[in-house]
Coordinates of N, CA and C in Angstrom, one line a residue:
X1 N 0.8 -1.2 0.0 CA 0.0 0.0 0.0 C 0.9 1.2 0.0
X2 N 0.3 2.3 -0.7 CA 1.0 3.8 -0.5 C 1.4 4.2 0.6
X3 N 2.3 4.8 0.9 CA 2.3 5.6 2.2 C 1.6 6.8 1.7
X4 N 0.9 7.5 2.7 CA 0.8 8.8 2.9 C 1.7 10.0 2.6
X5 N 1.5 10.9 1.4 CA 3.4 12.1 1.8 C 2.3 12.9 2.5
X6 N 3.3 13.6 3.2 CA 2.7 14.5 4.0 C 4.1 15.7 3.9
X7 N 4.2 16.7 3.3 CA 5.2 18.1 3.4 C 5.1 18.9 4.4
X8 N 6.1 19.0 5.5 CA 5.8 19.8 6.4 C 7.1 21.0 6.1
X9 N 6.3 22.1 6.2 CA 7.2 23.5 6.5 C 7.1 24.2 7.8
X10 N 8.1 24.3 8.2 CA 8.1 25.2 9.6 C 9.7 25.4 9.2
X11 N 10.1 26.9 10.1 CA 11.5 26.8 10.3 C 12.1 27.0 11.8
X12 N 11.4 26.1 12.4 CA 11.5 25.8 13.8 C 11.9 24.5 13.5
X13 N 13.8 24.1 13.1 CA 14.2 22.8 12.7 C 13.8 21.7 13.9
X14 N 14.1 22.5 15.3 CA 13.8 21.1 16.4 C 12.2 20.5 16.1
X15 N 11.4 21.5 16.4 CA 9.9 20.7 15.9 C 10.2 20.5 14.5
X16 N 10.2 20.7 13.6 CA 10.6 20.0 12.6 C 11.0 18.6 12.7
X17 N 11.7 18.6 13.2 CA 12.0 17.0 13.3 C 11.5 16.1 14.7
X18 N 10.9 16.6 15.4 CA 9.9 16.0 16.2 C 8.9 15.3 15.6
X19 N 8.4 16.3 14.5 CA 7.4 16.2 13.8 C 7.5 14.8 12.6
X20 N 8.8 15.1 11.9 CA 8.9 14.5 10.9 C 8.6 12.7 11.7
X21 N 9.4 12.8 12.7 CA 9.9 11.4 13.1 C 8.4 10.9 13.6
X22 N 7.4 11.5 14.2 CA 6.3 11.2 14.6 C 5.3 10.8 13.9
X23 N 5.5 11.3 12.3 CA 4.8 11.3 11.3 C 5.3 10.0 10.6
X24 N 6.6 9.6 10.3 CA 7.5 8.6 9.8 C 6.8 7.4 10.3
X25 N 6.8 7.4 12.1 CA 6.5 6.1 12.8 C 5.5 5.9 12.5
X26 N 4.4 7.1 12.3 CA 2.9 6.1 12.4 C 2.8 6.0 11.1
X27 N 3.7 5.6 10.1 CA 3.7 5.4 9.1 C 3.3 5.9 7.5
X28 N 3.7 7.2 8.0 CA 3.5 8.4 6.6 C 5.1 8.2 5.7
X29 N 5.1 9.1 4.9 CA 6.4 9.5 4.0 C 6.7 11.1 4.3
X30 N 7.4 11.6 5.1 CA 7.1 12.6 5.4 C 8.5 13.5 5.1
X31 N 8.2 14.7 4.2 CA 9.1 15.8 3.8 C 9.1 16.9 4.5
X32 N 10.2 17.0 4.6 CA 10.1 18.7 5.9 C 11.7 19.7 5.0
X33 N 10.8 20.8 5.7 CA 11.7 21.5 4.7 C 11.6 23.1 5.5
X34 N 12.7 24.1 5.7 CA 12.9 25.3 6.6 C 12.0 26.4 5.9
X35 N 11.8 26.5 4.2 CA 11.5 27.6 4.1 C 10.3 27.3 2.7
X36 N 9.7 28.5 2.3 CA 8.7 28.4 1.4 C 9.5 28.2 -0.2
X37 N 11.1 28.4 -0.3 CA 11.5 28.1 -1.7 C 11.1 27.3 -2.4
X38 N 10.7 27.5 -3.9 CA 10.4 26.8 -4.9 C 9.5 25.9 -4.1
X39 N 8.1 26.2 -3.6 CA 7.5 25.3 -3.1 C 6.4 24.8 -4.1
X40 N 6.5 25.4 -5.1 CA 5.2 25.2 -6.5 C 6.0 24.1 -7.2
X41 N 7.3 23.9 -7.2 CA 7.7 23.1 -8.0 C 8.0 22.1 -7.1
X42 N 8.4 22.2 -5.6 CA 8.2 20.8 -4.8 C 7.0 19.9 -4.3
X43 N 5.6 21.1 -4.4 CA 4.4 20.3 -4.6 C 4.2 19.8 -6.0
X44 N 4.6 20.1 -7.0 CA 4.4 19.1 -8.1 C 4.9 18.3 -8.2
X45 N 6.4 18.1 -7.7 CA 7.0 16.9 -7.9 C 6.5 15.6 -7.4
X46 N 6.4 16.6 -6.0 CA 6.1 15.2 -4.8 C 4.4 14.7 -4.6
X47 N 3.6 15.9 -5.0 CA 2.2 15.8 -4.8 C 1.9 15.0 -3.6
X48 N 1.5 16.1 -2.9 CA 1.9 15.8 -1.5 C 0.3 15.1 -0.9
X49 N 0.0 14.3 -0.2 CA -1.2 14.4 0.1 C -2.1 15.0 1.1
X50 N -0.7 15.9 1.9 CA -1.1 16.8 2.9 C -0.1 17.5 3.0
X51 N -0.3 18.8 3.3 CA 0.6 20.0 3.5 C 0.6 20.6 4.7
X52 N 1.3 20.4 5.3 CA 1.8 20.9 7.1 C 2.2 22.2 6.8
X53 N 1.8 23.7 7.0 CA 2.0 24.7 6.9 C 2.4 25.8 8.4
X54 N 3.6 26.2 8.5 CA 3.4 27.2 9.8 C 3.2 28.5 9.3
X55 N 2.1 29.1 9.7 CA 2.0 30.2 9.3 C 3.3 31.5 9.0
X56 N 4.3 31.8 9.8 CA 5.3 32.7 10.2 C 6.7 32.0 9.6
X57 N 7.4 31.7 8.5 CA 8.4 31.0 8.2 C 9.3 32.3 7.6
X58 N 10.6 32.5 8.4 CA 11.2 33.7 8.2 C 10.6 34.9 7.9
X59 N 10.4 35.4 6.7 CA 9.8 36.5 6.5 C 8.6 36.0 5.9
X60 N 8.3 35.1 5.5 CA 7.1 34.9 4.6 C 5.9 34.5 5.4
X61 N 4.6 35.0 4.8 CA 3.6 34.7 5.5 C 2.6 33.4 5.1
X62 N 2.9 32.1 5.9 CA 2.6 30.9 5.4 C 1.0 31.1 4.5
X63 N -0.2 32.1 5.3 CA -1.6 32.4 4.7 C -1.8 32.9 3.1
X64 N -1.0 33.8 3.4 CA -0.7 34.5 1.8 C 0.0 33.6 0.9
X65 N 0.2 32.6 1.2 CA 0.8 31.5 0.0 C -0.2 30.7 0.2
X66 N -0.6 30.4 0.8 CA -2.1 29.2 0.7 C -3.0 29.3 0.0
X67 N -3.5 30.7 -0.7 CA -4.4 31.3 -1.3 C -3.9 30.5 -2.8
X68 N -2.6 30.9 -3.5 CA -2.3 30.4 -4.3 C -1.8 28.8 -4.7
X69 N -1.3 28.2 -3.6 CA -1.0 26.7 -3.4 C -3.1 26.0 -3.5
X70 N -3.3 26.4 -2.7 CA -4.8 26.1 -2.9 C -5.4 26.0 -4.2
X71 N -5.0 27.2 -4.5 CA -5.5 26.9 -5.9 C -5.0 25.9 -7.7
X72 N -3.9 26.1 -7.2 CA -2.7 25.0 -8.1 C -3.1 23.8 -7.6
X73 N -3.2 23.7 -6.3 CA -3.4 22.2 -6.1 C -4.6 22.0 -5.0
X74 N -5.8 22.1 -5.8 CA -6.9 22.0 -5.3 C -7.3 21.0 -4.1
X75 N -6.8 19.9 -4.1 CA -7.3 18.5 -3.6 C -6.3 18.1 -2.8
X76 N -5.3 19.2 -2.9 CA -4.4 18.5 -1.5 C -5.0 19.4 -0.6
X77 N -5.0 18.9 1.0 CA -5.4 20.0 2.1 C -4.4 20.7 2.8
X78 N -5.0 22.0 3.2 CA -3.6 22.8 3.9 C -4.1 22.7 5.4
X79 N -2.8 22.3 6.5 CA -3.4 22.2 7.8 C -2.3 22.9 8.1
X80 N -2.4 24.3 9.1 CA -1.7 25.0 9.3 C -1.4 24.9 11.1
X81 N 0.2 24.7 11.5 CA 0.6 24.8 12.6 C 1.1 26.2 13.3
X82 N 1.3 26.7 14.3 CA 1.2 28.2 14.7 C 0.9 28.3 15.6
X83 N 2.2 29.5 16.3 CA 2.3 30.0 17.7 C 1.3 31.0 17.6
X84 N 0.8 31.7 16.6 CA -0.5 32.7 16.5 C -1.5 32.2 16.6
X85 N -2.2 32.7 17.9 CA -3.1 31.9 18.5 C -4.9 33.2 18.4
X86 N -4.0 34.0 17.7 CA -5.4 35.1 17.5 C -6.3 34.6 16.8
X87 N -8.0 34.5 17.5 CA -8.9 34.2 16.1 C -9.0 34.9 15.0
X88 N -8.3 36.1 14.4 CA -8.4 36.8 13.5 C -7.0 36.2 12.7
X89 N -5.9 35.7 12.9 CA -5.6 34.6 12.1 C -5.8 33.1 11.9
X90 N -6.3 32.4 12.8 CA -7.2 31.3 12.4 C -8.3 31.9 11.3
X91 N -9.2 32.7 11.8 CA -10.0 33.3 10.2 C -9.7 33.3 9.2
X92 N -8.3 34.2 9.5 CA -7.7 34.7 8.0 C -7.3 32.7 7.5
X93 N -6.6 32.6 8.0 CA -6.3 30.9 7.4 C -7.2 30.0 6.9
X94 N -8.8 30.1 7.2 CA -9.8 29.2 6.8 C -10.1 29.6 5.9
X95 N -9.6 31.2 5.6 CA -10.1 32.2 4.2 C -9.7 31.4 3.4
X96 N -8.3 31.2 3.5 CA -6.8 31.2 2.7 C -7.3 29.6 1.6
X97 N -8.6 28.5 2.6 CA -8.7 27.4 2.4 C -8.4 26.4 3.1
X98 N -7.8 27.0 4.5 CA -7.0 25.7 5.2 C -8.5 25.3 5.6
X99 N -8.0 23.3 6.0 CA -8.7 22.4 6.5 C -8.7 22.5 8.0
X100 N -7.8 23.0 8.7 CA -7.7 23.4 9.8 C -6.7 24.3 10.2
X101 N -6.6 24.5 12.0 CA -5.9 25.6 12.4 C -5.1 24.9 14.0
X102 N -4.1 24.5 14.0 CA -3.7 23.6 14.9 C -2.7 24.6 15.8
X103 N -3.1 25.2 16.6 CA -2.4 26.2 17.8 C -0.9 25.2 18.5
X104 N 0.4 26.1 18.4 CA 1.3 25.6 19.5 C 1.3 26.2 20.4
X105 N 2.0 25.5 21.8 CA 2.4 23.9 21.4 C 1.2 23.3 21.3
X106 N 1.4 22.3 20.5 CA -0.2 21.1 20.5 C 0.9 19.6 21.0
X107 N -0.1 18.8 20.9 CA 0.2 17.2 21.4 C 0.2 16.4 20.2
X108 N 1.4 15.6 20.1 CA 1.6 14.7 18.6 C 0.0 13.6 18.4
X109 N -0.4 13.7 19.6 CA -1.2 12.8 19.1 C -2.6 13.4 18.5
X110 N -2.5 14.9 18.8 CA -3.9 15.4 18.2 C -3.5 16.1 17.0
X111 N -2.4 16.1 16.6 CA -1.7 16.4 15.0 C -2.1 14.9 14.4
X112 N -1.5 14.2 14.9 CA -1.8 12.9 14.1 C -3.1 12.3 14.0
X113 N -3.9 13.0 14.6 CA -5.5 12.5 14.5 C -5.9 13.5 13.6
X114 N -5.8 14.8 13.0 CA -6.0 15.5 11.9 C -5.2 15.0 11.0
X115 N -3.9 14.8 10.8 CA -3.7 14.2 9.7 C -4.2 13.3 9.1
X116 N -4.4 12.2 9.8 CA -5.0 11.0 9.9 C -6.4 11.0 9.2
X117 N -7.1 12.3 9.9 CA -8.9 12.4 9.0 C -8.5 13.1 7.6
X118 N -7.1 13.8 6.8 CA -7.2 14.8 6.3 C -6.6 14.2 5.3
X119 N -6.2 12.8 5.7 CA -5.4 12.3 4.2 C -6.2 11.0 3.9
X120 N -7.4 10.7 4.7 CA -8.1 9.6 4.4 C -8.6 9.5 3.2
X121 N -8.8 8.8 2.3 CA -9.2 8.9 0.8 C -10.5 9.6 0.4
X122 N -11.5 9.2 1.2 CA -13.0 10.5 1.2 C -12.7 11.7 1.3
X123 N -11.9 12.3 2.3 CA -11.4 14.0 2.2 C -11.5 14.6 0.9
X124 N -10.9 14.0 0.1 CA -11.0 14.9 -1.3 C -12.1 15.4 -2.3
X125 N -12.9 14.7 -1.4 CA -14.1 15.5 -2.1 C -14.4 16.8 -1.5
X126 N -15.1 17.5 -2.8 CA -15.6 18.8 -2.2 C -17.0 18.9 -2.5
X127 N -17.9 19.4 -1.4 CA -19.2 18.9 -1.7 C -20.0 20.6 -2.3
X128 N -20.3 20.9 -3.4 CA -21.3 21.3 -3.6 C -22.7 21.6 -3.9
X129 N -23.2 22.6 -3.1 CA -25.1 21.8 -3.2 C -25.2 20.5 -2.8
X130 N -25.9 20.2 -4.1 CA -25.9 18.9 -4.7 C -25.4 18.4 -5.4
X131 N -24.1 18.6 -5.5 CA -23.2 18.1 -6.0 C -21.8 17.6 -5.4
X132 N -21.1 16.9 -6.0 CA -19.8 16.4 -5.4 C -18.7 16.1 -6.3
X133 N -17.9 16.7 -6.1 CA -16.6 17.5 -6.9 C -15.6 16.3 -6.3
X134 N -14.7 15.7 -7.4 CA -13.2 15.0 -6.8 C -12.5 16.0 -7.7
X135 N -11.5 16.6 -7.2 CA -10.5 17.0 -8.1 C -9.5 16.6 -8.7
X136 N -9.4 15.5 -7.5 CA -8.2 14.6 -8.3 C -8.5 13.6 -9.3
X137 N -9.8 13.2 -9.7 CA -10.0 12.3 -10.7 C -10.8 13.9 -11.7
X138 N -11.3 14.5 -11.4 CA -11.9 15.9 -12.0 C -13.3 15.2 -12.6
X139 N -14.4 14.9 -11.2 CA -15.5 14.2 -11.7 C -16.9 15.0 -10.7
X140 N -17.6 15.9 -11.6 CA -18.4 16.1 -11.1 C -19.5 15.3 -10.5
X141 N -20.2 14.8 -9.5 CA -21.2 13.9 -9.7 C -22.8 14.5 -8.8
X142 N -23.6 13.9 -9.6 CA -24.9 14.6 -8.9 C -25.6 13.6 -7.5
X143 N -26.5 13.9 -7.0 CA -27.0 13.6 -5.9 C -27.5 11.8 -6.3
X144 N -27.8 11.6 -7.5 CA -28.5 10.4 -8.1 C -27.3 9.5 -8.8
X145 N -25.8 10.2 -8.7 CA -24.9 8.8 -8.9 C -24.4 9.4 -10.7
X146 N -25.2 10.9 -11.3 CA -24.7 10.6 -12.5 C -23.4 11.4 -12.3
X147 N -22.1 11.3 -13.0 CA -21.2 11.8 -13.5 C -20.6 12.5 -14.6
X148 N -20.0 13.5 -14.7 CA -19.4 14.6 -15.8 C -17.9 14.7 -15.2
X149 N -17.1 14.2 -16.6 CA -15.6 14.3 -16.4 C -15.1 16.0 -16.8
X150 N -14.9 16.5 -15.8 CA -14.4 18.3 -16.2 C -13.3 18.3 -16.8
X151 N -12.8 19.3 -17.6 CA -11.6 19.7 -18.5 C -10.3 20.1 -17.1
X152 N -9.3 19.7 -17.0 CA -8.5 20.7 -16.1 C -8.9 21.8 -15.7
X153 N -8.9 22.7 -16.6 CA -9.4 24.1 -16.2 C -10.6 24.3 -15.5
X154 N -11.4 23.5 -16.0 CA -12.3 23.7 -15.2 C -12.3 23.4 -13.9
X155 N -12.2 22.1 -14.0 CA -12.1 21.3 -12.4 C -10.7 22.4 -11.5
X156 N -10.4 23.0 -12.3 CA -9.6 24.2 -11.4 C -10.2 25.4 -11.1
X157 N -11.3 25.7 -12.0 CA -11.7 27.5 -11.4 C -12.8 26.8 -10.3
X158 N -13.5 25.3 -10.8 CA -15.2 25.2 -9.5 C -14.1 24.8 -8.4
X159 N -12.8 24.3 -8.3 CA -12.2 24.2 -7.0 C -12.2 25.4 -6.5
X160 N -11.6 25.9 -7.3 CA -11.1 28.2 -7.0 C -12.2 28.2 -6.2
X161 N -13.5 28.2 -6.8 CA -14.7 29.4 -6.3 C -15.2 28.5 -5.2
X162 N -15.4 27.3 -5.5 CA -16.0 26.5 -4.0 C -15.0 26.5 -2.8
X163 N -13.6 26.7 -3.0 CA -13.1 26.8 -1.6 C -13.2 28.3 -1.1
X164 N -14.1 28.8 -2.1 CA -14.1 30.5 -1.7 C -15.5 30.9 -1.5
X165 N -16.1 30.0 -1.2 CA -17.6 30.0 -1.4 C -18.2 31.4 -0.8
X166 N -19.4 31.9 -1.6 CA -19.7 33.4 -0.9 C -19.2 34.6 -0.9
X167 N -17.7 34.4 -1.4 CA -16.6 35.1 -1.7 C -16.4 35.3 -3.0
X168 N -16.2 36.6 -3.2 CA -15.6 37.4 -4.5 C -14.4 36.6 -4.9
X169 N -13.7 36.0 -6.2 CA -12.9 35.7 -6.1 C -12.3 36.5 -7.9
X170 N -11.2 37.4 -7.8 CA -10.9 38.1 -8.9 C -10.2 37.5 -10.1
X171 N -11.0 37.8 -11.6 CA -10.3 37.8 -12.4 C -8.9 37.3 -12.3
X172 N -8.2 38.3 -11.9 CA -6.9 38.4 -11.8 C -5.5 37.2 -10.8
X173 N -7.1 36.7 -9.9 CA -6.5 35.4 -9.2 C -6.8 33.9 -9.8
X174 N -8.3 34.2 -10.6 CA -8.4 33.0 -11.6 C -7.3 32.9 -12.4
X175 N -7.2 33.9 -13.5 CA -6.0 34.0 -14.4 C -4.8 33.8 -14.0
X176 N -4.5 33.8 -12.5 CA -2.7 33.5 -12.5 C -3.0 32.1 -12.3
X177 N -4.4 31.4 -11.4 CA -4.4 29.7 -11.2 C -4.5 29.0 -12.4
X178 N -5.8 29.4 -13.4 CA -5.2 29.3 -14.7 C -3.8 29.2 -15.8
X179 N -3.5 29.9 -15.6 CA -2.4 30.4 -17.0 C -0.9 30.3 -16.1
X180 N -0.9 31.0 -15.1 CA 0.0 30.5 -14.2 C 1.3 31.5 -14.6
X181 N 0.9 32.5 -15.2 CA 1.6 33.4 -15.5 C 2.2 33.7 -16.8
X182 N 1.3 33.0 -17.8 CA 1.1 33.4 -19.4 C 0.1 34.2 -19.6
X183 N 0.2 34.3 -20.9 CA -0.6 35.2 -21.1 C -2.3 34.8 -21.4
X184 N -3.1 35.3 -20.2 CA -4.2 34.7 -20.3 C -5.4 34.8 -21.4
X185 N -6.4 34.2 -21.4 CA -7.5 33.8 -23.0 C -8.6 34.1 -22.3
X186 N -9.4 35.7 -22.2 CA -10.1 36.2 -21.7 C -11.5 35.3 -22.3
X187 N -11.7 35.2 -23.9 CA -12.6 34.1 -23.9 C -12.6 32.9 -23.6
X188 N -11.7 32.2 -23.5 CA -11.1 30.9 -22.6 C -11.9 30.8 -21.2
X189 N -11.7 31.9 -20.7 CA -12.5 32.3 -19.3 C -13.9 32.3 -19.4
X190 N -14.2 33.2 -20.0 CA -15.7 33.2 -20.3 C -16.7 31.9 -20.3
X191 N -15.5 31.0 -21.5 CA -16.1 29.7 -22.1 C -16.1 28.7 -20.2
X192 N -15.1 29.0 -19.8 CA -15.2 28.5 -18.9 C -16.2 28.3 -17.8
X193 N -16.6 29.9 -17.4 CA -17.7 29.8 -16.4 C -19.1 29.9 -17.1
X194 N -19.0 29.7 -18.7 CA -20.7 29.0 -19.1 C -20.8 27.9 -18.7
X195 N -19.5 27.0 -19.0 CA -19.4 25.4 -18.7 C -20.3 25.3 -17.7
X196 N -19.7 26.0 -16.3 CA -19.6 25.5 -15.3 C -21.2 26.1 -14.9
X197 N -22.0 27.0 -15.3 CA -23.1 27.2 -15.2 C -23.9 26.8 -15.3
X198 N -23.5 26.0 -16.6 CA -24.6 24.7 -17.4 C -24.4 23.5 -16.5
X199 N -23.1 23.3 -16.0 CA -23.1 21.5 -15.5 C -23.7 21.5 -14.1
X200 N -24.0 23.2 -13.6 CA -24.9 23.2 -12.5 C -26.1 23.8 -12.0
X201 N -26.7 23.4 -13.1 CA -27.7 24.1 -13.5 C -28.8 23.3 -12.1
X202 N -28.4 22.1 -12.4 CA -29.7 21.2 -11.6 C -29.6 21.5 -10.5
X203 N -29.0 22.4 -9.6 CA -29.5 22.5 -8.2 C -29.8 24.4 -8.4
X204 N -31.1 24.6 -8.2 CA -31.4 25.8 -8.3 C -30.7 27.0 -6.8
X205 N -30.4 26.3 -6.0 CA -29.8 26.6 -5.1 C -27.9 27.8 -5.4
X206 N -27.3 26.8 -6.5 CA -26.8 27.2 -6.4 C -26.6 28.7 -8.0
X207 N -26.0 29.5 -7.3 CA -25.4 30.7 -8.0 C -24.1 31.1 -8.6
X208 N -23.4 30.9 -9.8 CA -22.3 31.4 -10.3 C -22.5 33.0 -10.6
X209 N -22.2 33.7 -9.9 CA -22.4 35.6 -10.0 C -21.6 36.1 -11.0
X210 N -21.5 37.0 -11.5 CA -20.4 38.0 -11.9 C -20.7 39.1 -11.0
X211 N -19.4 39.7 -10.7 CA -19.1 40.8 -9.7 C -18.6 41.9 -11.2
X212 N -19.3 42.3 -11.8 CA -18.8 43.4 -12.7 C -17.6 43.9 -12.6
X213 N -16.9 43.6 -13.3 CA -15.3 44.6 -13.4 C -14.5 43.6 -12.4
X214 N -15.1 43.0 -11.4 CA -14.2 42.1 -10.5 C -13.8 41.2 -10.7
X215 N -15.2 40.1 -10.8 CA -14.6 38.5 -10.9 C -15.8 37.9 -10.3
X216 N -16.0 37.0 -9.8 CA -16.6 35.9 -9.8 C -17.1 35.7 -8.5
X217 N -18.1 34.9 -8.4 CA -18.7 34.5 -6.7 C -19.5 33.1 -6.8
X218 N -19.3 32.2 -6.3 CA -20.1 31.1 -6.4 C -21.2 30.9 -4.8
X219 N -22.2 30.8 -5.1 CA -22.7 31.1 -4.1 C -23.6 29.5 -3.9
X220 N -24.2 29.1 -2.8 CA -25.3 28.3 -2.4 C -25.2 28.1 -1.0

């Protein structure tokens, strides 16, 4: 059977490797690493099935990258560790997408019980309405069992807007998860969120908005 990867970033090296070794024993694959460098090209490599995030790593702010890692990689979860214990950054982090908010010091064994529910194979679904989204296979399916295989792109902007649910989510943040820093296909876009209009049409509940001049809101 697979092991679990699990990527952890902090640059608190002693818990770091507290961590790593705790994660190792109960039998994960576990990557640890001091800082946010080239972390877009070491979650593609490794495709991680869980992302251990500390919020505060040298200068960078773990939240403000999660917005973007979220979105490149829809279906892995971000579970964020942190001596910031304000609920106004726990908020900001649930914004960002994270699956949770794990305060230090915590107890290895209530890290390892979140891990444990966050890499289990069901996690990956994301439930909309009535509907239910895998990202990783990119399969829409309805309440009655039927399924629609999405385009990449797509199965990337309904991840975007559902982990942003009720939230504005801009043009300008689609287009970098999109294109990724090419030059983006404004009809490309367009075509996109008719798709995604049409394949969810059957729950009247839910709403794809335009925010004029802004960007997008998925609502239900």
């Amino acid at each position: 059977m697979e092991k679990k990867r699990i990527l952890f970033i902090d640059d608190d090296m002693t818990l770091g490797t507290i961590v790593t070794l705790a994660l190792n024993e109960a039998g994960y694959e576990t990557y640890y690493q001091t800082s946010l460098t080239a972390i877009t090209s070491v979650i593609n490599e490794l495709n991680p099935h869980l992302l251990l995030l500390d919020v505060e790593i040298g200068k960078d702010d773990g939240i403000d990258k999660a917005l973007r890692l979220k979105a490149l990689a829809p279906d892995i979860p971000i579970l964020f560790v942190s001596s910031h214990i304000e609920s106004s950054e726990v908020a900001r982090a649930l914004r960002a997408g994270a699956v949770a908010y794990l305060k230090k010091p915590f107890e290895l064994e209530e890290l390892l019980a979140y891990v444990q529910r966050y890499t289990s194979d069901t996690f990956a679904e994301i439930r909309i309405g009535h509907f239910t989204l895998n990202p990783k296979e990119r399969l829409l399916t309805t309440e009655t069992g039927e399924a629609r295989t999405l385009s990449l792109s797509e199965c990337k902007l309904l991840s975007l807007l559902a982990s942003h649910r009720n939230e504005v989510v801009t043009r300008a943040e689609i287009e970098d998860v999109l294109w990724q820093g090419e030059a983006a296909n404004e009809q490309s876009l367009n075509n996109f969120i008719a798709h995604l209009r049409k394949y969810l049409q059957g729950d009247k509940r839910i709403d794809l908005h335009t925010v004029k001049g802004v960007g997008y809101k998925l609502v239900w």
